[in-house]
Coordinates of C-alpha atoms in Angstrom, one line a residue:
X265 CA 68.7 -23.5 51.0
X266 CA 65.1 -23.3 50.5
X267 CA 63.0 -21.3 53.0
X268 CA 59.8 -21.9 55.0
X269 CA 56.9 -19.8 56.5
X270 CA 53.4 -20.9 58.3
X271 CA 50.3 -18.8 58.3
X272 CA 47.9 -19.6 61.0
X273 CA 45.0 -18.3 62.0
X274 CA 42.8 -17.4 65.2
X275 CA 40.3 -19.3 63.9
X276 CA 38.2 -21.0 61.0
X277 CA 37.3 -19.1 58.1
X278 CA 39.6 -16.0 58.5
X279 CA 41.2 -16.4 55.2
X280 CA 44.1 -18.7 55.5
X281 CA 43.9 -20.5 52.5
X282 CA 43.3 -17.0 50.5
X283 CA 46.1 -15.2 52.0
X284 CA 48.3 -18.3 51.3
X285 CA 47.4 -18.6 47.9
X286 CA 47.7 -14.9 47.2
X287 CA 51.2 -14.4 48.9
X288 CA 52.5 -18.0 46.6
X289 CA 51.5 -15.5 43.9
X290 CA 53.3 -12.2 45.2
X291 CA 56.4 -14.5 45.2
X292 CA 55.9 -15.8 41.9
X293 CA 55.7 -12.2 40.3
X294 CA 58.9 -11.6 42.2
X295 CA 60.6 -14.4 40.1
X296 CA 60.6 -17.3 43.3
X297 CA 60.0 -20.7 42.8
X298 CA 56.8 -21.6 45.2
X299 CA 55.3 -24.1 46.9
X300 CA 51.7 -24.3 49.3
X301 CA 51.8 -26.8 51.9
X302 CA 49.2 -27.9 54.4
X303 CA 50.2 -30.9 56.9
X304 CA 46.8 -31.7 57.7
X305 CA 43.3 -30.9 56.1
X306 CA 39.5 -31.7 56.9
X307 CA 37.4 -31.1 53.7
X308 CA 35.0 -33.0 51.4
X309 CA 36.1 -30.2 48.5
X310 CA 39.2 -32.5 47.1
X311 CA 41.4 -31.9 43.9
X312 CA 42.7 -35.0 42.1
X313 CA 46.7 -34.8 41.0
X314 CA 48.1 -36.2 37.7
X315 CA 48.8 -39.1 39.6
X316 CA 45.7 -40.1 40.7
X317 CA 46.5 -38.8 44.3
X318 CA 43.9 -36.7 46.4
X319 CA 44.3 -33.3 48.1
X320 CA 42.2 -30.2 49.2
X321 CA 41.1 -28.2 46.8
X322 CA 42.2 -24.9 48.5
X323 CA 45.9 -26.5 48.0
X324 CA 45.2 -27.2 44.2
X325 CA 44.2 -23.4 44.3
X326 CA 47.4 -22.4 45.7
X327 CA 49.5 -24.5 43.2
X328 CA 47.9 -22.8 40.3
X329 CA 49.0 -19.5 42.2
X330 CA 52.4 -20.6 42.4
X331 CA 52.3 -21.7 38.6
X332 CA 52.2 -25.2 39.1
X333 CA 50.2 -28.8 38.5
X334 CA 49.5 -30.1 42.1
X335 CA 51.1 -32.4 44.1
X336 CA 49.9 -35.2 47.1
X337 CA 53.1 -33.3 48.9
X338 CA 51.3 -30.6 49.5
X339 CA 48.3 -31.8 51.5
X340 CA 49.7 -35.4 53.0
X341 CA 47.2 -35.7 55.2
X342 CA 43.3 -35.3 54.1
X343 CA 40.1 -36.0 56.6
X344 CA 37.1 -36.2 54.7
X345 CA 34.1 -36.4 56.8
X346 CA 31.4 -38.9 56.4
X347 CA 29.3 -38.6 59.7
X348 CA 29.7 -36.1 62.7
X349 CA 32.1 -39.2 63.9
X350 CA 33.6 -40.9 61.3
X351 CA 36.0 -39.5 58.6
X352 CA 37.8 -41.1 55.3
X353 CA 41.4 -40.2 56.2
X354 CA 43.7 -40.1 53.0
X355 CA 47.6 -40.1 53.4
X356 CA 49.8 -38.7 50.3
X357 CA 46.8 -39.1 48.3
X358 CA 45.7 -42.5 48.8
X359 CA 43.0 -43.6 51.1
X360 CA 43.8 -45.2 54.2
X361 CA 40.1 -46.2 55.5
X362 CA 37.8 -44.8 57.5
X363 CA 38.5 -43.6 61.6
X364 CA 37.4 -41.9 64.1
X365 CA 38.6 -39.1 66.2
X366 CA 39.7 -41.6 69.0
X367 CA 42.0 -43.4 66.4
X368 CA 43.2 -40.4 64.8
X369 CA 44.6 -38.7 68.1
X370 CA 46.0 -42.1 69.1
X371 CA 47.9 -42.3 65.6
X372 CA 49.0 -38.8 65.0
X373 CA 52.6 -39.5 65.7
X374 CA 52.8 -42.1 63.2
X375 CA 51.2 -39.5 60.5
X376 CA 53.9 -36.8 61.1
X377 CA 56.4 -38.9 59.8
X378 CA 54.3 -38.2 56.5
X379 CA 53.8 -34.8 56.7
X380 CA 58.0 -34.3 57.5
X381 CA 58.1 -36.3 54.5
X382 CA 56.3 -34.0 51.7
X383 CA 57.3 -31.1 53.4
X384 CA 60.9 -31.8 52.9
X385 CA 60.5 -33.3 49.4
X386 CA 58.7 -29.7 48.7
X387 CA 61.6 -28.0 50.1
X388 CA 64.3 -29.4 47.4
X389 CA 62.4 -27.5 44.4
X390 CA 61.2 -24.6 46.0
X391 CA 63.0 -21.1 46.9
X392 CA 60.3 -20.8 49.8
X393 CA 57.4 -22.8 51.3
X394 CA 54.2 -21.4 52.5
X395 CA 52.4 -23.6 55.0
X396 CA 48.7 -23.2 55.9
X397 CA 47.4 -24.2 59.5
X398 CA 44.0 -25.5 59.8
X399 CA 41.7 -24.4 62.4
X400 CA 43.4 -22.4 65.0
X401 CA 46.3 -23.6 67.2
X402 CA 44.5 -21.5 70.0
X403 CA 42.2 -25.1 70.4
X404 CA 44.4 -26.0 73.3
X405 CA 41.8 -29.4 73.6
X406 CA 43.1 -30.3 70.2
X407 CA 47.0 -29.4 71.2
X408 CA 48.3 -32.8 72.1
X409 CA 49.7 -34.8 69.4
X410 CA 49.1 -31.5 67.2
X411 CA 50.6 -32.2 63.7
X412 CA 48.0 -29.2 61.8
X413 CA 49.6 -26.1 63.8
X414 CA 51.6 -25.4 66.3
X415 CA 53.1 -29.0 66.8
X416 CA 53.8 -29.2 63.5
X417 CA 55.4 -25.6 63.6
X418 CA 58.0 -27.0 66.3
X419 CA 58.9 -30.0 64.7
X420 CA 59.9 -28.2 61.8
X421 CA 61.4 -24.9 62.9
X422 CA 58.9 -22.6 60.6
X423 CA 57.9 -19.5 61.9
X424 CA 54.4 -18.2 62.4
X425 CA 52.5 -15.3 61.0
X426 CA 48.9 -15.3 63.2
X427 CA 45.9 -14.1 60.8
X428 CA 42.7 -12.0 62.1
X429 CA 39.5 -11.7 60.2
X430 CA 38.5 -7.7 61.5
X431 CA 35.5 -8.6 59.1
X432 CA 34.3 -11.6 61.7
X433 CA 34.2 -8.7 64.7
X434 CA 36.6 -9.3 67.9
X435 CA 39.9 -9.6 66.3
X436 CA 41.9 -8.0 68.7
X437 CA 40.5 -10.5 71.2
X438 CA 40.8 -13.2 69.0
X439 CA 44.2 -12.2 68.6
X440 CA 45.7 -11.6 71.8
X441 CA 43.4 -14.8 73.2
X442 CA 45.4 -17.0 70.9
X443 CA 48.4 -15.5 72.8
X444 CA 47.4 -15.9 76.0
X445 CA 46.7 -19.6 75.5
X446 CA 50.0 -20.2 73.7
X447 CA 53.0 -22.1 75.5
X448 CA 56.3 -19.3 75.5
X449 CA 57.8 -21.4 72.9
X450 CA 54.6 -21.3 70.8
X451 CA 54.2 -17.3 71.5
X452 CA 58.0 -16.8 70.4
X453 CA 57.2 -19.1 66.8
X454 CA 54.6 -16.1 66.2
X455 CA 56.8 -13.1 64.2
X456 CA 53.6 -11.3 63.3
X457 CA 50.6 -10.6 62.9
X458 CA 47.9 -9.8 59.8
X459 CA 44.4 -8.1 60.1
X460 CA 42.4 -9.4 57.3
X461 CA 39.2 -7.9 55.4
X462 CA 39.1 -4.5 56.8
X463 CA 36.5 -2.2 55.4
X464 CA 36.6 1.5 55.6
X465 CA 39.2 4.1 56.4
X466 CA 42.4 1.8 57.9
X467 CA 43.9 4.7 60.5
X468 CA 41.0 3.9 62.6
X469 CA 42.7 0.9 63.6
X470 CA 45.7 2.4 64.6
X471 CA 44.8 2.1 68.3
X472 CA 43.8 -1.4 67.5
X473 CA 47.1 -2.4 66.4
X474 CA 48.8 -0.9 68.8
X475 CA 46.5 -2.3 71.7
X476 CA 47.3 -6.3 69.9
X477 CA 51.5 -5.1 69.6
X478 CA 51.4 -4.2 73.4
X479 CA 49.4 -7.2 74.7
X480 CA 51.4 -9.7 72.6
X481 CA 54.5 -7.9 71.6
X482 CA 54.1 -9.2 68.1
X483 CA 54.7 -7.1 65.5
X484 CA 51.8 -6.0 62.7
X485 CA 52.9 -7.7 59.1
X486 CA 49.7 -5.0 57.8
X487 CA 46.5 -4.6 57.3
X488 CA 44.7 -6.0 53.9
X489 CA 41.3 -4.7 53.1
X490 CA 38.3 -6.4 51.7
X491 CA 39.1 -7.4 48.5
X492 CA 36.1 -8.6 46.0
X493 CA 37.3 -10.2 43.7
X494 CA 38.4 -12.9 46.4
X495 CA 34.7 -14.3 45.8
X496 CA 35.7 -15.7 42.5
X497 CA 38.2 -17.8 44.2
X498 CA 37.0 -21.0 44.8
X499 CA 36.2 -21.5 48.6
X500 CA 37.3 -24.2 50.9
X501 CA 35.2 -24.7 53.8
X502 CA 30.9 -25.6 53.7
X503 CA 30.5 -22.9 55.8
X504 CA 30.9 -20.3 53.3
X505 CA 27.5 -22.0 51.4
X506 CA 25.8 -20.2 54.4
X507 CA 26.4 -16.7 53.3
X508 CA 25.0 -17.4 49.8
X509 CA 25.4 -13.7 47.5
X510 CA 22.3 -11.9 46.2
X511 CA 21.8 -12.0 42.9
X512 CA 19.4 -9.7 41.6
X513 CA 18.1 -9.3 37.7
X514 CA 19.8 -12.7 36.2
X515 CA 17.4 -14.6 34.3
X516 CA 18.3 -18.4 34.8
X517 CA 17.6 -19.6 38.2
X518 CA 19.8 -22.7 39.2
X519 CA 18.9 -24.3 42.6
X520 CA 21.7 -27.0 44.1
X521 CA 20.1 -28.5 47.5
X522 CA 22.6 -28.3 50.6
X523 CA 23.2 -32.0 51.1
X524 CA 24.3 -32.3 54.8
X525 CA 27.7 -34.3 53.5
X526 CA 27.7 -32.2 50.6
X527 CA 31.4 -32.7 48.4
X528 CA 33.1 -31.0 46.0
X529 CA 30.3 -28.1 46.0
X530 CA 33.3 -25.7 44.0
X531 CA 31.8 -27.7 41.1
X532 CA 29.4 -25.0 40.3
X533 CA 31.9 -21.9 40.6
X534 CA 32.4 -21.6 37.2
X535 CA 28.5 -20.5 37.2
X536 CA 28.5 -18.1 39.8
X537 CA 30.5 -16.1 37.7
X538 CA 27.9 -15.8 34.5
X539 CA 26.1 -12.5 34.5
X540 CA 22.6 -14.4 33.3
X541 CA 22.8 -17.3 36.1
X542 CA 21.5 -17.0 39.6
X543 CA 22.9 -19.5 41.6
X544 CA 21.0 -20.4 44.9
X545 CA 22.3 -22.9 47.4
X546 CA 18.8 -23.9 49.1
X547 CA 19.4 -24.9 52.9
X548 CA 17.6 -27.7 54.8
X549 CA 13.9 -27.0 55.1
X550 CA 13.5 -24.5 52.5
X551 CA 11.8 -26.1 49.0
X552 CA 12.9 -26.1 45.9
X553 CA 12.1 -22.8 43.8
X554 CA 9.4 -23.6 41.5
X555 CA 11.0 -21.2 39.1
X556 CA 14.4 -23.1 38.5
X557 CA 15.3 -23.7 35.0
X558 CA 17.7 -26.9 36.8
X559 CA 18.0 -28.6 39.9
X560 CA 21.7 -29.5 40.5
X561 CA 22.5 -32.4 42.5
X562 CA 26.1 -32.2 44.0
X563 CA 28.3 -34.7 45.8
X564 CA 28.4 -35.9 48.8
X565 CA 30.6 -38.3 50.8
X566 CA 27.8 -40.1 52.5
X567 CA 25.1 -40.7 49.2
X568 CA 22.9 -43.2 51.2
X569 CA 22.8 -41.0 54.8
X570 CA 21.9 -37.7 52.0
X571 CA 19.7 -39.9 50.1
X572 CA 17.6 -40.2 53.3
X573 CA 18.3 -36.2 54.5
X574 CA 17.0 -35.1 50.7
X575 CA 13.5 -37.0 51.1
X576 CA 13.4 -35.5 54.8
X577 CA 13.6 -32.0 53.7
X578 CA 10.8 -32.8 51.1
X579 CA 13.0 -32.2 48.3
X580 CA 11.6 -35.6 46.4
X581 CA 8.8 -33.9 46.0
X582 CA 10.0 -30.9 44.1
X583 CA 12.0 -32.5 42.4
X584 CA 9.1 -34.7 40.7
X585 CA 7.1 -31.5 40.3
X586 CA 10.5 -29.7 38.4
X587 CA 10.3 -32.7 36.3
X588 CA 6.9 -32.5 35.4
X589 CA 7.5 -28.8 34.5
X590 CA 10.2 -29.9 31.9
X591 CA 13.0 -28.5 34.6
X592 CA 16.2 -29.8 33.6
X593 CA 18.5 -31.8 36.0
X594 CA 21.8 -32.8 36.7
X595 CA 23.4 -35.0 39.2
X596 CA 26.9 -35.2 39.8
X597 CA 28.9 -37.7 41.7
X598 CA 26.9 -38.8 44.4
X599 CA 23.8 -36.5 43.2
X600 CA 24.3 -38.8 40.0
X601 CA 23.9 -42.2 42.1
X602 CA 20.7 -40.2 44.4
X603 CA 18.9 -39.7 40.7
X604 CA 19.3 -43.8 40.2
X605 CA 16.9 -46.4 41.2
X606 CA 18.8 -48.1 43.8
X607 CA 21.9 -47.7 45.6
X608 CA 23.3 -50.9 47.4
X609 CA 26.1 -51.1 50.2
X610 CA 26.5 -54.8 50.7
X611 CA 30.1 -54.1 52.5
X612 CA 28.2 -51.5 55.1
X613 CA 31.4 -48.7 54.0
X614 CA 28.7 -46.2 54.5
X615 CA 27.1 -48.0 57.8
X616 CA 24.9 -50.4 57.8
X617 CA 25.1 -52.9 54.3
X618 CA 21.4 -53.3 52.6
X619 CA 19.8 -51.5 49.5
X620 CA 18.1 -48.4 49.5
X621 CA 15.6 -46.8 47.1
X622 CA 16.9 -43.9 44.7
X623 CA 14.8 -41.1 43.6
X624 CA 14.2 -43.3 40.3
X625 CA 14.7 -40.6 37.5
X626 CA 17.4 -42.3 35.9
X627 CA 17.3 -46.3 35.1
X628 CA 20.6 -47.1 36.9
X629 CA 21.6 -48.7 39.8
X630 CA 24.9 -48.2 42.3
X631 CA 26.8 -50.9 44.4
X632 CA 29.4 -49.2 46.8
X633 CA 33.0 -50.6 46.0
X634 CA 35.7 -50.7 49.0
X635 CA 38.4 -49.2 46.1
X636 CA 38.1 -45.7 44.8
X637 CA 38.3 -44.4 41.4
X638 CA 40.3 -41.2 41.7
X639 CA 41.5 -40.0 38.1
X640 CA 41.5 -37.1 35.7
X641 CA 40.0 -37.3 32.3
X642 CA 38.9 -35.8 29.7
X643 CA 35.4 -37.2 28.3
X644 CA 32.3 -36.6 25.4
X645 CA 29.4 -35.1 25.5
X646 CA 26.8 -37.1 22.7
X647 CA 24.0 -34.2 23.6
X648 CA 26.0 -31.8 23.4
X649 CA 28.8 -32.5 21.0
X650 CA 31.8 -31.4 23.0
X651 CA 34.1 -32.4 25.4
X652 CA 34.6 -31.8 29.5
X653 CA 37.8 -32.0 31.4
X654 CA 37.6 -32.8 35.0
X655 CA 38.2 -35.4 37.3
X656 CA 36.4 -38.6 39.0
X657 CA 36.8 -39.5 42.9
X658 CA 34.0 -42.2 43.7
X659 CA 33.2 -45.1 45.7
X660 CA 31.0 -46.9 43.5
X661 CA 30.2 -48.6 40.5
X662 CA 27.1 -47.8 38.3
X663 CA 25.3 -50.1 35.9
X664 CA 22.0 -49.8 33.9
X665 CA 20.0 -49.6 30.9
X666 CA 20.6 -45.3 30.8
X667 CA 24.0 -45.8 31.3
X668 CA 23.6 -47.1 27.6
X669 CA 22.5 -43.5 26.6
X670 CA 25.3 -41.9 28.4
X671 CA 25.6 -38.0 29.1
X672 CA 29.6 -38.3 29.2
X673 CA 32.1 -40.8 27.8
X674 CA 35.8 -41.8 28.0
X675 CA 37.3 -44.0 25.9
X676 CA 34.7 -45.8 25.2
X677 CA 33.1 -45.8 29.3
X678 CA 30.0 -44.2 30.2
X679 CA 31.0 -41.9 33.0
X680 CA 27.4 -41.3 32.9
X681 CA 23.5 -41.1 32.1
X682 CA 20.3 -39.4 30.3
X683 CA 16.7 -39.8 30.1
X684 CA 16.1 -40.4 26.5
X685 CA 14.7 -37.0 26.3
X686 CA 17.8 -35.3 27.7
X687 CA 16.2 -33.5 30.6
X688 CA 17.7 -35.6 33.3
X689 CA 21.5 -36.0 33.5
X690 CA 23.8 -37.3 35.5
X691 CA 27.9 -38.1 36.0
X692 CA 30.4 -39.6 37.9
X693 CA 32.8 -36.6 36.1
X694 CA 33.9 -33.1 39.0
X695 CA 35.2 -30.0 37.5
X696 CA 33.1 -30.1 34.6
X697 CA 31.9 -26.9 34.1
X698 CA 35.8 -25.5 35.1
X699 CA 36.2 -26.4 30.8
X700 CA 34.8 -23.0 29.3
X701 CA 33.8 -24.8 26.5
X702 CA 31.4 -27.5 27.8
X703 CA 30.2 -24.7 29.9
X704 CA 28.9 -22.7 27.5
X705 CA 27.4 -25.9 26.2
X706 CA 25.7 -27.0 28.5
X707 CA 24.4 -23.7 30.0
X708 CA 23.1 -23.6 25.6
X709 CA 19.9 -25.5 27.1
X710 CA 19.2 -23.1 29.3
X711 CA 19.8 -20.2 27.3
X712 CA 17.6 -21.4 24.3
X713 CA 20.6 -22.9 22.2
X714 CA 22.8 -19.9 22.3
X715 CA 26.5 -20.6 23.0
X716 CA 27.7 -18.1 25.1
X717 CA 31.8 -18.2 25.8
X718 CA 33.2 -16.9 29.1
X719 CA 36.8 -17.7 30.3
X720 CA 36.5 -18.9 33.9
X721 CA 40.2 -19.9 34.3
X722 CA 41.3 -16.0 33.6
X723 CA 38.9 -14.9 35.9
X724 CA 40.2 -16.6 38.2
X725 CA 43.8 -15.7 37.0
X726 CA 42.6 -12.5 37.5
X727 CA 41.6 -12.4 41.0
X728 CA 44.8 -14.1 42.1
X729 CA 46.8 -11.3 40.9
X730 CA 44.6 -8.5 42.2
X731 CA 44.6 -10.3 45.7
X732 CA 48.5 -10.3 45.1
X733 CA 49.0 -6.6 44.3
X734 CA 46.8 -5.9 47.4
X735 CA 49.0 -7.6 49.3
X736 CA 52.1 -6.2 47.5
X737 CA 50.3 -2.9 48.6
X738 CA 49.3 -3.4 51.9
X739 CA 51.7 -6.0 53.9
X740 CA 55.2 -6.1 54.4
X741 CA 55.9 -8.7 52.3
X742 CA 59.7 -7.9 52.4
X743 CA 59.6 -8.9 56.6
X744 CA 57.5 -11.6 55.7
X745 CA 60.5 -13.1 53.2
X746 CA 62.8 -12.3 55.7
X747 CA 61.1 -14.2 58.4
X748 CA 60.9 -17.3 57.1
X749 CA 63.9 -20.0 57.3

């Protein structure tokens, strides 16, 4: 009978979705059939399944580290925030509408009966499950009706492993806290704990783990050090974009503006990892550098609300001066809409229905549809004479004269547009610079037409199985298997 196990953690950020998909791949070089699971999720970073179905991207992660294409099983339920009230909640990968928090607590209930659901239908093909909380089931405000943690935890029977971040500071507080506020039934779910990111010579935390063991009587599962290579992995939350890395002596400077409902930002991973690129994410109130060779527009899940937040920052105005320079561009998703000449909302499913003025570098216009497209695909490239694999998830359909001169096509469908020079580009199409090949492509006009190949899928192949040997190393993975049920 296939086995179950739940990693929590004591709060945001402390490397669930890491630790879940390296231990997926510690099992899978032990010969076990795998599979992630998270009941409930809140991110604009989505992954699109076979089947047209839409998940977190941390859990398409973790199915790649378990060997597998994803599933909607393994994140049923998806919160996709469009304002600090409202979110787009989507249920086994198909939208539901829009709610707020008041709705959602009063209709959690009915969502568990989903979430049972997946997990059982991941259960019949797996040896084991590995389940990721979200947040911290120390938010005891956020305890009733909980279907993300601890209530879901219960209802299931699966066993807990708490996570610390040492790296974060406070982790034995943060760790026997979250004890303190747990119920005895929640404390006695807990069958371990893991310190996470440790830096430096481990036996000075011997004291430490003893001091969590005899306030919470929870065993340690180990301690894993800070492991590098984790930074190629693609990250889940927005509030990793805050700690931006330092990139010193790389040539091409690419700028991508924070957007305040900024989606899908693992689009431009892949370029983090060439040695000649120097990716900057530029926060709010800080310009445009003068010096980028592109400015790179990403999604976002409220395009008219950023629309309005890109002009405040003053980022309208360097973006005409970037033009004027020759500075390339490229808009994608809702970046791609922003570039258009108007974007229209006549059914108000971003707030309130009316037109709104585009930063008018591309001749296209957008009308916000109620329906999604949500697909994979594989599309053409007429500048650049090669084709992109990736995926669309939009609300909106885009006419025009550019779209006539399209940057990407499928099957006959512009998925997208160009100045008639080339040096403005935009596209409804995610993931595209996950395809090596278009990569080194596209990155060709920034390089002075050289075609450089790098493999960004081994690289990240790579990293999974270093984080897994760590683990191997440094955990007890053998209690861990035979904790879980």
């Amino acid at each position: 009978m296939s086995k179950a196990i739940m990693f929590q953690g004591t709060g945001s950020d402390v490397g669930k979705s890491v630790l879940v998909a390296g231990f997926c791949r510690a099992l899978k070089h032990r010969g076990l059939t795998v599979r992630p699971f998270k009941p409930q999720n809140m991110s604009n970073n989505a992954a699109v399944t076979a089947d047209g179905g839409e998940i977190g991207r941390a859990q398409a992660l973790q199915a790649l580290a378990c060997g597998i294409e994803p599933s909607v099983h393994m994140n049923p339920v998806l919160l996709k925030p469009q304002s600090d009230r409202n979110a787009q909640i989507i249920v086994q990968g198909k939208v539901r509408g829009t709610t707020d928090a008041n709705w959602f607590r009063h209709h959690k209930s009915d969502l568990m009966v989903h979430i049972i659901n997946s997990f059982n239908s991941l259960k019949q093909e797996a040896d084991i499950v590995v389940v990721e909380g979200a947040g911290s089931p120390a938010e005891v405000n956020l305890r009733a009706g909980d279907i993300a943690n601890m209530g879901f935890a219960l209802a299931s029977s699966t066993p807990v492993i708490l996570i610390g971040d040492i790296d974060r500071g406070g982790v034995i507080a943060s760790l026997v806290g979250t004890h303190m506020v747990l119920k005895k039934a929640e404390q006695n779910l807990v069958r371990g704990f893991i310190i996470n990111k440790f830096r430096g010579d481990m036996s000075l935390f011997d004291k430490g783990l003893t001091a969590i063991r005899d306030h919470t009587a929870w065993p340690s599962c180990g301690v894993l050090p800070f492991v590098p290579e984790v930074k190629r992995l693609p990250a889940e939350d927005a509030v990793t974009l805050d700690r931006p890395d330092k990139a010193h002596n790389r040539k091409i400077v690419i700028a991508v503006p924070m957007l305040s409902r900024i989606a899908n930002f693992d689009d431009v991973d892949p370029l983090k990892l060439e040695e000649d690129i120097d990716l900057r994410f530029i926060p709010p109130g800080t310009p445009l550098p003068a010096e980028a060779q592109l400015i790179l527009i990403p999604g976002t899940k409220a395009t008219l609300a950023d629309m309005a937040f890109f002009r405040a920052q003053g980022w309208d105005i360097d973006l005409a001066a970037h033009v004027r320079r020759g500075g390339y561009v490229l808009g994608i998703c809702g970046g791609f809409q922003i570039l258009g000449k108007t974007v229209s909302d006549p059914e108000g499913i971003e707030g309130i229905p009316g037109t709104h003025d585009g930063l008018g570098h591309l001749d296209i216009t957008t009308i916000m549809q109620p329906t999604k497209t949500v697909r994979q695909i594989t599309a053409y490239s007429p500048l650049l004479d090669c084709r992109a694999r990736g995926y669309e998830i939009h609300a909106g359909e885009t006419t025009g004269p550019q779209m006539n001169q399209p940057f990407l096509t499928c099957d006959g469908r512009s998925v997208g547009a160009m100045s008639e020079n080339g040096q403005i580009m935009g596209s409804y199409l995610h993931g595209l610079f996950t395809d090596d090949n278009f990569r080194a492509h596209f990155l060709s006009l920034l390089r002075s037409g050289n075609v450089v190949q790098s493999n960004f899928s081994q690289q990240i192949e790579d990293a999974l199985d270093i984080l897994a040997d760590q683990m191997e190393k440094h955990l007890d993975i053998d209690f861990l298997l035979q904790t879980a049920v």
